[in-house]
Short mmCIF file of C-alpha atoms in Angstrom, two decimals:
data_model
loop_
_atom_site.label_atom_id
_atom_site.label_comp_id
_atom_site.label_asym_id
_atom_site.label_seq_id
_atom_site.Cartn_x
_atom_site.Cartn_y
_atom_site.Cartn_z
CA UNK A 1 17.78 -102.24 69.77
CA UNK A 2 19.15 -102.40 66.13
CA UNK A 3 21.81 -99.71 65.64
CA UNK A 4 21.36 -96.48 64.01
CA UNK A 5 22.29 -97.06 61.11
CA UNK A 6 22.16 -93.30 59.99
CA UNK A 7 24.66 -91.36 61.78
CA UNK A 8 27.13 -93.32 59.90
CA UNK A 9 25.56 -94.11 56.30
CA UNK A 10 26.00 -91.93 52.96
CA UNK A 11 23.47 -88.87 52.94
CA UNK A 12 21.34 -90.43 49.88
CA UNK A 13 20.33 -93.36 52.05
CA UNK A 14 19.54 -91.29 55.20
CA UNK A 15 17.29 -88.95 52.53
CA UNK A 16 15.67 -91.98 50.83
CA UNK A 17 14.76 -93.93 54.03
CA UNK A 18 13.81 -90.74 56.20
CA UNK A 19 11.13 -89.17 52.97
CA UNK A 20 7.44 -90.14 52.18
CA UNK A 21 8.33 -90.59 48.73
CA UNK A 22 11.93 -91.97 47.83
CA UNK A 23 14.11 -89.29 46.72
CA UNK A 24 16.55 -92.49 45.01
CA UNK A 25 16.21 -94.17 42.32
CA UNK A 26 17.52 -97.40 43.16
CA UNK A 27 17.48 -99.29 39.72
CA UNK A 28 20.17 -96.16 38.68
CA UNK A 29 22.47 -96.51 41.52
CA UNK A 30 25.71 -99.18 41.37
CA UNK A 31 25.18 -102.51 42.08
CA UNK A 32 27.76 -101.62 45.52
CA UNK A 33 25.09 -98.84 46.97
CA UNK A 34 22.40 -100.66 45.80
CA UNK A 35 23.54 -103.52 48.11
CA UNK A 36 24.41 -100.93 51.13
CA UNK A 37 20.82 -99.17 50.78
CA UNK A 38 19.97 -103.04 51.09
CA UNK A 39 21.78 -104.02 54.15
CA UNK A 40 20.30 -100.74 55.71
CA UNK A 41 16.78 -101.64 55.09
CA UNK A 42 17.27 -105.40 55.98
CA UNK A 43 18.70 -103.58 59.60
CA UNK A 44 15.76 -101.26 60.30
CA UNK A 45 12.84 -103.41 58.92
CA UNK A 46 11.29 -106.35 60.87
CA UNK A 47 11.77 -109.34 58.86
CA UNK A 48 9.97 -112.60 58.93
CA UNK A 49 11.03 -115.94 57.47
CA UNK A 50 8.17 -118.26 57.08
CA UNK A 51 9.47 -121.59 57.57
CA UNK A 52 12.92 -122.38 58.76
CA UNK A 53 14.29 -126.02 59.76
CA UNK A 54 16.45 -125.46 62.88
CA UNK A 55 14.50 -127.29 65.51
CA UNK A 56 14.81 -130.31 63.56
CA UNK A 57 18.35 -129.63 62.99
CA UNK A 58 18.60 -129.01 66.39
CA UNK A 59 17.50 -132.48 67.22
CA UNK A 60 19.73 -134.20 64.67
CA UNK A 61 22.44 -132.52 65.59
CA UNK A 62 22.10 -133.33 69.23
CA UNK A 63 21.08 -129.74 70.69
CA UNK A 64 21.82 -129.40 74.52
CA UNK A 65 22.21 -126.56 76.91
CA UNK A 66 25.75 -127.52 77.38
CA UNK A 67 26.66 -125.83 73.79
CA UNK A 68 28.87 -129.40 73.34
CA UNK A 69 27.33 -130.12 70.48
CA UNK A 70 25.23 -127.64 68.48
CA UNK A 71 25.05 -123.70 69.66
CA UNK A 72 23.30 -121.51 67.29
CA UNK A 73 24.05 -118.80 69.70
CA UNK A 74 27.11 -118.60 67.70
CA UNK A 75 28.48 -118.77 64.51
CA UNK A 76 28.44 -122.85 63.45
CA UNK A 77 30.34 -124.32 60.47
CA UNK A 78 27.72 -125.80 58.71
CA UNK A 79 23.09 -125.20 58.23
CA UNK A 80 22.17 -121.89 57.21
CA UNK A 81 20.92 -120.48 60.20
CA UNK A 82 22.56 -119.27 63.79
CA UNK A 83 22.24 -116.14 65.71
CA UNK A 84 25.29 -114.37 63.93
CA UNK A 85 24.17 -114.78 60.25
CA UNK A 86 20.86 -114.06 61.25
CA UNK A 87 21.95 -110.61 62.87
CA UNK A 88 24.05 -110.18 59.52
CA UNK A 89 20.83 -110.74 57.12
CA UNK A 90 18.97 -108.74 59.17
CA UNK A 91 16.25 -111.40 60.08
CA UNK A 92 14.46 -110.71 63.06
CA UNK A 93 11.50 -113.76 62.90
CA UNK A 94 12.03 -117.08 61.68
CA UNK A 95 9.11 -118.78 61.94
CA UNK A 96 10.34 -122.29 63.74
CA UNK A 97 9.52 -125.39 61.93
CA UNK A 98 8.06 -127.94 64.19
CA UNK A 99 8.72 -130.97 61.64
CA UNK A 100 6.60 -134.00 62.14
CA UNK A 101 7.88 -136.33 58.76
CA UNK A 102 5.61 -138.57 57.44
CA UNK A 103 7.07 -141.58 58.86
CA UNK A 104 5.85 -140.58 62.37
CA UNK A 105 2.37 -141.23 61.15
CA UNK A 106 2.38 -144.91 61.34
CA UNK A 107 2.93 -144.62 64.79
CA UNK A 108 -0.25 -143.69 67.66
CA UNK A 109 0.94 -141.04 69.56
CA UNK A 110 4.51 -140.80 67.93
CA UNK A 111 3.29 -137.28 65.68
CA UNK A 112 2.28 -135.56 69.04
CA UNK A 113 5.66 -136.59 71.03
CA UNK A 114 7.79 -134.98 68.75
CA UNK A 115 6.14 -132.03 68.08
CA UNK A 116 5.95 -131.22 72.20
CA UNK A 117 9.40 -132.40 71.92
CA UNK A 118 10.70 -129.78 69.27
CA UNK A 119 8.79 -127.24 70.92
CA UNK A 120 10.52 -127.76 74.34
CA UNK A 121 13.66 -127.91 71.89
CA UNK A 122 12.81 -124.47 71.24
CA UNK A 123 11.30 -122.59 74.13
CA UNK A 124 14.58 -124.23 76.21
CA UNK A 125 16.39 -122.21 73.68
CA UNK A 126 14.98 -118.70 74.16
CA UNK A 127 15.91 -119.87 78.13
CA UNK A 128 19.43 -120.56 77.48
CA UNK A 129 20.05 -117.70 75.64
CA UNK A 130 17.26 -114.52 76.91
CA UNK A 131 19.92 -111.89 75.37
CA UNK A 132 19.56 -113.35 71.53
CA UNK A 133 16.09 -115.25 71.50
CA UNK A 134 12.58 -114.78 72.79
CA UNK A 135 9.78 -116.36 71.65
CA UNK A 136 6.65 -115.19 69.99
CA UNK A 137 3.11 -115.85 69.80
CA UNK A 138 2.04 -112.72 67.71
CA UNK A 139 3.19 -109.57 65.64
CA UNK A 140 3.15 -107.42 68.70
CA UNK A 141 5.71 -110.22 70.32
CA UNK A 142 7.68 -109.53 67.32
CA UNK A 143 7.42 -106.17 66.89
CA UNK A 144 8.11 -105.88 70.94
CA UNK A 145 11.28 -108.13 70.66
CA UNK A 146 12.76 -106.14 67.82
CA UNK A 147 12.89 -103.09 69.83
CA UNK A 148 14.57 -104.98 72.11
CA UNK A 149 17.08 -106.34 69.56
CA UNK A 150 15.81 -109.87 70.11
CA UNK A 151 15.18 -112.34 67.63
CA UNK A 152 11.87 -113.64 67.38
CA UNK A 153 11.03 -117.36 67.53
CA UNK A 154 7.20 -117.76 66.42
CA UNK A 155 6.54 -121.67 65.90
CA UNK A 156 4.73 -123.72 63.20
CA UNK A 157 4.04 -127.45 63.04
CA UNK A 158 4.92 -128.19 59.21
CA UNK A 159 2.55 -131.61 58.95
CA UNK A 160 -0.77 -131.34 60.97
CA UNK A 161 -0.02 -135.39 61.39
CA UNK A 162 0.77 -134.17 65.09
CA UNK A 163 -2.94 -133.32 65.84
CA UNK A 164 -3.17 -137.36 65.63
CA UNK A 165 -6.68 -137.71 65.65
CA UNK A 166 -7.91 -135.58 68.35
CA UNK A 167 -9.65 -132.53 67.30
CA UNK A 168 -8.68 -131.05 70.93
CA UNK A 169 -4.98 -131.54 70.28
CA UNK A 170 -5.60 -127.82 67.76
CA UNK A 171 -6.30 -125.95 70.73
CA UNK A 172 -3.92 -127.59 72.86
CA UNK A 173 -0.74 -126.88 70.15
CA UNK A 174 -2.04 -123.27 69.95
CA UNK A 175 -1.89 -123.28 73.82
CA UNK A 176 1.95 -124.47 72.76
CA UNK A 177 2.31 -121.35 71.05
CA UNK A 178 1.77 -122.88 67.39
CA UNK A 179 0.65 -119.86 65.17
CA UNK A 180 0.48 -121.57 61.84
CA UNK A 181 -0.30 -125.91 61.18
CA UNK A 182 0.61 -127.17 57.50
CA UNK A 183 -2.15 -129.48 56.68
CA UNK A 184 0.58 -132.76 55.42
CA UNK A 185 3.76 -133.33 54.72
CA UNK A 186 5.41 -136.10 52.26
CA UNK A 187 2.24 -138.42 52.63
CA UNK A 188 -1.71 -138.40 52.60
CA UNK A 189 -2.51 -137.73 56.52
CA UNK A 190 -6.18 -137.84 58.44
CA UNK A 191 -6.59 -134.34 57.44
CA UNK A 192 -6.00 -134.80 53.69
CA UNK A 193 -4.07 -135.13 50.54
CA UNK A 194 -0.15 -134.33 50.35
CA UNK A 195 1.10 -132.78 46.69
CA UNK A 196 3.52 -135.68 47.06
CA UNK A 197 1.85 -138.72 47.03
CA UNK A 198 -0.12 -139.69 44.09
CA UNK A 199 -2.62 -141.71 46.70
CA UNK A 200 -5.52 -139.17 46.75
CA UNK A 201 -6.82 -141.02 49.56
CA UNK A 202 -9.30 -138.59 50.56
CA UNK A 203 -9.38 -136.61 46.87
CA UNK A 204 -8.61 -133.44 49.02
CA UNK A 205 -9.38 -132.71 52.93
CA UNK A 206 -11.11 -135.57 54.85
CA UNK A 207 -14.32 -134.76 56.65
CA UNK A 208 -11.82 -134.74 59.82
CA UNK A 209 -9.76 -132.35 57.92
CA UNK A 210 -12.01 -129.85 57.57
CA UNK A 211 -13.08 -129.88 61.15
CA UNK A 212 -9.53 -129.06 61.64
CA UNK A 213 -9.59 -126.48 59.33
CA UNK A 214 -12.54 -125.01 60.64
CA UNK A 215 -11.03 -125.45 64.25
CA UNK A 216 -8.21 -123.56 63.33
CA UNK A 217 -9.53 -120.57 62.28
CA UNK A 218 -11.72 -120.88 65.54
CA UNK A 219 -8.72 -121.06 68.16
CA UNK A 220 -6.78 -118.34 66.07
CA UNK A 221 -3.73 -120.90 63.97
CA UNK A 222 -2.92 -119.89 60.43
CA UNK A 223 -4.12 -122.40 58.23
CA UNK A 224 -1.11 -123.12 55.78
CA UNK A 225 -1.25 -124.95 52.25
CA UNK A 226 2.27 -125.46 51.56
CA UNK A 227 2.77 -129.29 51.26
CA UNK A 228 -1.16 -130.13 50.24
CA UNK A 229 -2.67 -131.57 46.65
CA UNK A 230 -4.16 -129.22 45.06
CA UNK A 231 -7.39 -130.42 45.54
CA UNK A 232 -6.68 -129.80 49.76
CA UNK A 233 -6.04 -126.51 48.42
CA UNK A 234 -9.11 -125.92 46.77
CA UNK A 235 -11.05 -127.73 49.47
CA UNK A 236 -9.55 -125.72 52.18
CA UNK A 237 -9.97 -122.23 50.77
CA UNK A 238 -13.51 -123.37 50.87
CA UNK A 239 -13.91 -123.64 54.45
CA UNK A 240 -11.58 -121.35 56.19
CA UNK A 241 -13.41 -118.16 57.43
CA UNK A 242 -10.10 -115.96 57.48
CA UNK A 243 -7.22 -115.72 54.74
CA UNK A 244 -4.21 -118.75 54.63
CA UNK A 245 -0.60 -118.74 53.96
CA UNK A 246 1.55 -121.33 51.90
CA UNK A 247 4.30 -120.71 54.43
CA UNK A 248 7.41 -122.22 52.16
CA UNK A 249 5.95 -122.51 48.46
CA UNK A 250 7.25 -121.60 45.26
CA UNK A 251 5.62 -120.64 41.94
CA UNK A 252 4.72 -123.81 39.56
CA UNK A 253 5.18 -121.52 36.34
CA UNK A 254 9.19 -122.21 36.74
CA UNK A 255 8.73 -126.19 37.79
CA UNK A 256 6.14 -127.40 35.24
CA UNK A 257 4.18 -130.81 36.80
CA UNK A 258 5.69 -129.90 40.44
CA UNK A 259 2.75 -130.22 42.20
CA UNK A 260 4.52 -129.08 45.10
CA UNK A 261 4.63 -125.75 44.08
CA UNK A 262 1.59 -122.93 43.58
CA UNK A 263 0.08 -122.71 40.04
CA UNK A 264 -1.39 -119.49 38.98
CA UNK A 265 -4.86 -120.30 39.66
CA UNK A 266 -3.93 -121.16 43.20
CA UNK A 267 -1.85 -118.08 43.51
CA UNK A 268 -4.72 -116.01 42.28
CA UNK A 269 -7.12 -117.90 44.77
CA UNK A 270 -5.40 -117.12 47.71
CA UNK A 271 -4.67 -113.77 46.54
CA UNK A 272 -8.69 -113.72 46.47
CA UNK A 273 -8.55 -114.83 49.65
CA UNK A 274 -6.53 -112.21 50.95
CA UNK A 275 -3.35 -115.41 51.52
CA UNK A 276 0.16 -114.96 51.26
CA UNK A 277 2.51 -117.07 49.58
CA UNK A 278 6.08 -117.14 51.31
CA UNK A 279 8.23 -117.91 48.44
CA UNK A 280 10.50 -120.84 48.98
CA UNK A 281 14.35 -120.78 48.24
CA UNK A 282 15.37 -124.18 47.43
CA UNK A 283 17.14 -124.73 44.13
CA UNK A 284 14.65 -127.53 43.11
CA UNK A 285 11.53 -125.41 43.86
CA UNK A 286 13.01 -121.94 42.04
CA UNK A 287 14.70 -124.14 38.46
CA UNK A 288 13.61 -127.16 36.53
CA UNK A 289 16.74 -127.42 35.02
CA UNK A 290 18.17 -127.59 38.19
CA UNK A 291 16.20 -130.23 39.71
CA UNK A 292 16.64 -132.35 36.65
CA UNK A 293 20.19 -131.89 37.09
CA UNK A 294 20.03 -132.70 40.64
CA UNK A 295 18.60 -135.95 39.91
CA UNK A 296 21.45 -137.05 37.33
CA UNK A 297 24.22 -135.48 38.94
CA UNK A 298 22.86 -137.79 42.23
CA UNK A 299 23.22 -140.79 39.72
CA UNK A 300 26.20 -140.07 39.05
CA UNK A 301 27.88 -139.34 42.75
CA UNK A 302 26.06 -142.69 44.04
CA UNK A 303 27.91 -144.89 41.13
CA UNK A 304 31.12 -142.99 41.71
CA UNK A 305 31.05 -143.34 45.39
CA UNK A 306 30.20 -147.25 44.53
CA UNK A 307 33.03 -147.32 42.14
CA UNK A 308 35.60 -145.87 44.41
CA UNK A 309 34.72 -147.40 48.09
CA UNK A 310 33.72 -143.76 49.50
CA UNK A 311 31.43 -142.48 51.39
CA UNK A 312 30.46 -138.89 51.07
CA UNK A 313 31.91 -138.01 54.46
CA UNK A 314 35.32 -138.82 53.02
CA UNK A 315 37.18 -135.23 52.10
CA UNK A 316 38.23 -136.66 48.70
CA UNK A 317 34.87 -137.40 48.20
CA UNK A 318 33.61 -134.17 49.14
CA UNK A 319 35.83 -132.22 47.26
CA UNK A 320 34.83 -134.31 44.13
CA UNK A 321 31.15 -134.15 44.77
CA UNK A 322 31.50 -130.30 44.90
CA UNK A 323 33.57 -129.58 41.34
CA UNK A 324 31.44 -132.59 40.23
CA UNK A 325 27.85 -130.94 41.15
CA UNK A 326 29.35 -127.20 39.98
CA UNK A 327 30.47 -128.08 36.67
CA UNK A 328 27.80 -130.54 35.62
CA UNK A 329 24.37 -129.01 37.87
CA UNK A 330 25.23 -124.78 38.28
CA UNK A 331 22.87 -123.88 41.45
CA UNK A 332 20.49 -121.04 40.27
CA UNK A 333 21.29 -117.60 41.56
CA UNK A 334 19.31 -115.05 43.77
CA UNK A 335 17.80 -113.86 40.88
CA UNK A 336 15.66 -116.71 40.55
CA UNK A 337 14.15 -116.12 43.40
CA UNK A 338 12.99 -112.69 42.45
CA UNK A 339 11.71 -114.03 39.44
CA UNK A 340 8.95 -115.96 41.30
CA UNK A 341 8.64 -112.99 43.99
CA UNK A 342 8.22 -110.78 40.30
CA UNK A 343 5.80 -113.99 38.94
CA UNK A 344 3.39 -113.38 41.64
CA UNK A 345 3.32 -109.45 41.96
CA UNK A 346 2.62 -109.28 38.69
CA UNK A 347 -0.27 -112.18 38.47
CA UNK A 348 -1.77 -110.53 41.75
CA UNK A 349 -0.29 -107.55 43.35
CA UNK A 350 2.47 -106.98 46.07
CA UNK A 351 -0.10 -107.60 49.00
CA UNK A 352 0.26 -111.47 48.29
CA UNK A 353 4.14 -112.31 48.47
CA UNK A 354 6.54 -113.06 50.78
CA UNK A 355 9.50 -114.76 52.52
CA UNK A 356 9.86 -118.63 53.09
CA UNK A 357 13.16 -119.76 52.63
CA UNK A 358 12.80 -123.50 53.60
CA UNK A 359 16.40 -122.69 55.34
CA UNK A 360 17.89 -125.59 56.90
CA UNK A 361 15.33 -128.21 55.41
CA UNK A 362 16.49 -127.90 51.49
CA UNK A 363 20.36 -129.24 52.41
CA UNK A 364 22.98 -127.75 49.69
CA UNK A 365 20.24 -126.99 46.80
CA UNK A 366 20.32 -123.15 48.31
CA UNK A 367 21.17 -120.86 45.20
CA UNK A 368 24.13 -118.91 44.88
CA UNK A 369 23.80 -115.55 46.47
CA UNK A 370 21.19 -116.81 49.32
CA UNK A 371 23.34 -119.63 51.25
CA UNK A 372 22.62 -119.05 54.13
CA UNK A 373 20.18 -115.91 56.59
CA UNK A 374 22.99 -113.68 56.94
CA UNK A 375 22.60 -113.73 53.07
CA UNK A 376 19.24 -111.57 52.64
CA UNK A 377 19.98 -108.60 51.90
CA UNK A 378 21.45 -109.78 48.23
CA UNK A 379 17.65 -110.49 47.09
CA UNK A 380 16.75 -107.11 48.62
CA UNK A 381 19.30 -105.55 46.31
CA UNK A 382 18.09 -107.95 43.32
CA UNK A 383 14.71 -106.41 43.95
CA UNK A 384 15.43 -102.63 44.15
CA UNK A 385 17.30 -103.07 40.86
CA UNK A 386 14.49 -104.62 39.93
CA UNK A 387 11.93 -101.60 40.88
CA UNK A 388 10.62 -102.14 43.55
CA UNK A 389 10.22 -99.46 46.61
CA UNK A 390 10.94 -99.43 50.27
CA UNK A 391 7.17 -100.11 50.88
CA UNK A 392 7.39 -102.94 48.29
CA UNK A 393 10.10 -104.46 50.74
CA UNK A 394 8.53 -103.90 53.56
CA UNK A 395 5.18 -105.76 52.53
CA UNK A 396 7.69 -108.74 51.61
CA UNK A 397 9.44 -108.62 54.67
CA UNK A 398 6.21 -108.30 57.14
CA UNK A 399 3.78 -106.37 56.73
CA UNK A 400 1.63 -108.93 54.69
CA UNK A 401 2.21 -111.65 56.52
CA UNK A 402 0.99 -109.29 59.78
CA UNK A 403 -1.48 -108.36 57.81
CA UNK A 404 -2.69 -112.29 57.42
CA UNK A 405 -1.69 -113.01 61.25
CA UNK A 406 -3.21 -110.23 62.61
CA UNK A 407 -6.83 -111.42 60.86
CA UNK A 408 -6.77 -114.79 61.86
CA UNK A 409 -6.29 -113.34 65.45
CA UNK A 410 -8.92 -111.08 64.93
CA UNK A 411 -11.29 -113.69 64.20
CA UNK A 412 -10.50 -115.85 67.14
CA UNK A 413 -11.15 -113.54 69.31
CA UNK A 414 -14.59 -113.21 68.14
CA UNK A 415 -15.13 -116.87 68.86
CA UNK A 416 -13.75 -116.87 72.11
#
């Protein structure tokens, strides 16, 4: 179980965690017990990322059971996530990314393969280590395994490219123990239109697609909208019976003409539809000005590396690529972040926000102050200072995304 954190924390946290109503003001304590009533509710507070990378980076990085190559058991020198940090931040359910890029799509067959593939990749994780990992199918799995001090592993397939073209294979990847599919990825797929390709093959979700969409909602698999054209969006909310996520999506107000992010009118739509949008972390998703500065600052290294006969593994490279990037591109800060978690209380209410970090799938573009899971509780702290309540948190952390979960399950089982 998590450790008690009150037998050994000031008495103003024990009183403002153990009351109804908080008896602390948050926004009028220092920024140090700010960040300790943080860490304290980021301990004793189920928390659920919506879309982290590891399986993938488990399979680049050559994951065995032999821990000879990549052990997230452990602390590791390099990603964002292992079972250390994650204890740190207080993260108890990272949903599992089962990554199918684009490129797999060319290939009959190939989508399918990898996603049983990076499934296996994960369950054979929760094997080799039963003490730090189980994996989880529902909220009570979660809720179970953080009573048991366990962190959760629920899966979704990020690119629904691995259902091929077999409506059956929805059923069988929810027999897998995939809870949420996002519709595409990079590219237009047979379900419908991705936000980045400028195809419009199908000007939103194929006929297939919404078979699958409908399909979905039947066998109990969050529908997610992360990733899709707008017009998928649109198209989607139309069908599904039961309310969708954007697992790992930012808002578009702070990246104007990123299609990849939410605009308001999608925000509000899924707020209508009782959704959740799981705000994503990446510095190009949170800051125009520092995604245009990524892309010059990339110029630049490419030419210097060119210039110089380096490669970026090369330390003298590294080292110039960092003070290069820091002085000419600043990474936004964990207060960005809470701007777009502020952006979308405010447009539709605290019921509709959440937590999708895009750890381990955005590379170095992570903002200071969130690097990395054990790194949470900073934006917790960023949003008590900012107002916001215990309850507040807790909706961000899980209890909408339950909420969500729990209703698509619901509906299933009326179907079944």
């Amino acid at each position: 179980m998590k450790k008690n954190l009150f037998a050994i924390l000031p008495a103003w946290i024990v009183l403002a965690c153990s009351s109804p109503e908080p008896a602390v003001d948050y926004t009028k304590l220092t920024d140090e017990q700010r960040l300790e009533a943080a860490r304290e509710i980021a301990q004793s507070t189920i928390m659920v990322d919506g879309h982290v990378d590891l399986p993938y980076r488990m399979k680049v990085g050559g994951f065995t059971l032999q821990r000879e190559i990549l052990d997230v058991s452990v602390r590791t020198p390099d990603g964002n996530f292992d079972y250390p940090r994650a204890k740190e931040g207080g993260l108890d359910a990272p949903f599992m990314s089962i990554y199918i890029p684009a490129g797999n799509q060319a290939t009959p067959g190939a989508s399918k393969a990898l996603a049983d593939s990076l499934i296996l990749m994960t369950e054979r994780l929760t094997e080799a280590f039963p003490d730090k990992f189980a994996m989880a199918y529902s909220p009570a799995d979660i809720e179970a395994n953080f009573s048991k001090g366990l962190i959760s592993l629920p899966m979704g397939m990020e690119n629904g490219a691995g259902i091929e073209d077999d409506l059956g294979n929805v059923a069988y990847f929810h027999k897998r123990g995939i809870r949420y599919i996002t519709l595409t990825h990079g590219k237009d797929n047979l379900i419908g239109d991705a936000s980045y390709d400028t195809t419009g093959t199908h000007g939103g979700l194929s006929e297939f697609g919404e078979k699958v969409v409908a399909e979905m909602n039947r066998v109990g698999i969050m529908v997610d909208l992360s990733h899709v054209s707008d017009n998928t969006f649109k198209d989607a909310l139309a069908i599904t019976k039961v309310p969708v996520i954007a697992s790992h999506s930012s808002v578009r107000k702070f990246t104007p003409g990123f299609e990849r992010n939410m605009s308001d009118e999608l925000i509000q739509a899924m707020a209508k539809n009782g959704g959740v949008m799981m705000i994503n972390f990446g510095g190009s998703f949170i800051d125009s000005a520092y995604a245009a500065g990524s892309t010059k600052v990339r110029e630049h290294i490419v030419n210097w590396l060119a210039e110089n006969n380096l490669s970026r593994t090369d330390s003298t490279a590294q080292i110039y690529i960092q003070e290069y990037s820091a002085k000419n591109n600043p990474f936004p800060t964990v207060q960005r972040v809470a701007d777009h978690i502020d952006h979308v209380k405010n447009l539709v209410g605290i019921d509709y926000v959440g937590l999708g970090s895009d750890f381990d799938g955005v590379g170095d573009s992570l903002p200071t102050g969130l690097k990395d899971v054990s790194m949470f509780p900073n934006l917790i702290a960023e949003l008590l200072k900012r107002g916001y309540s215990r309850d507040d948190i807790e909706k961000i952390c899980y209890k909408n995304i339950f909420r969500v979960w729990e209703a698509v399950e619901d509906y299933a089982s009326g179907q079944n």
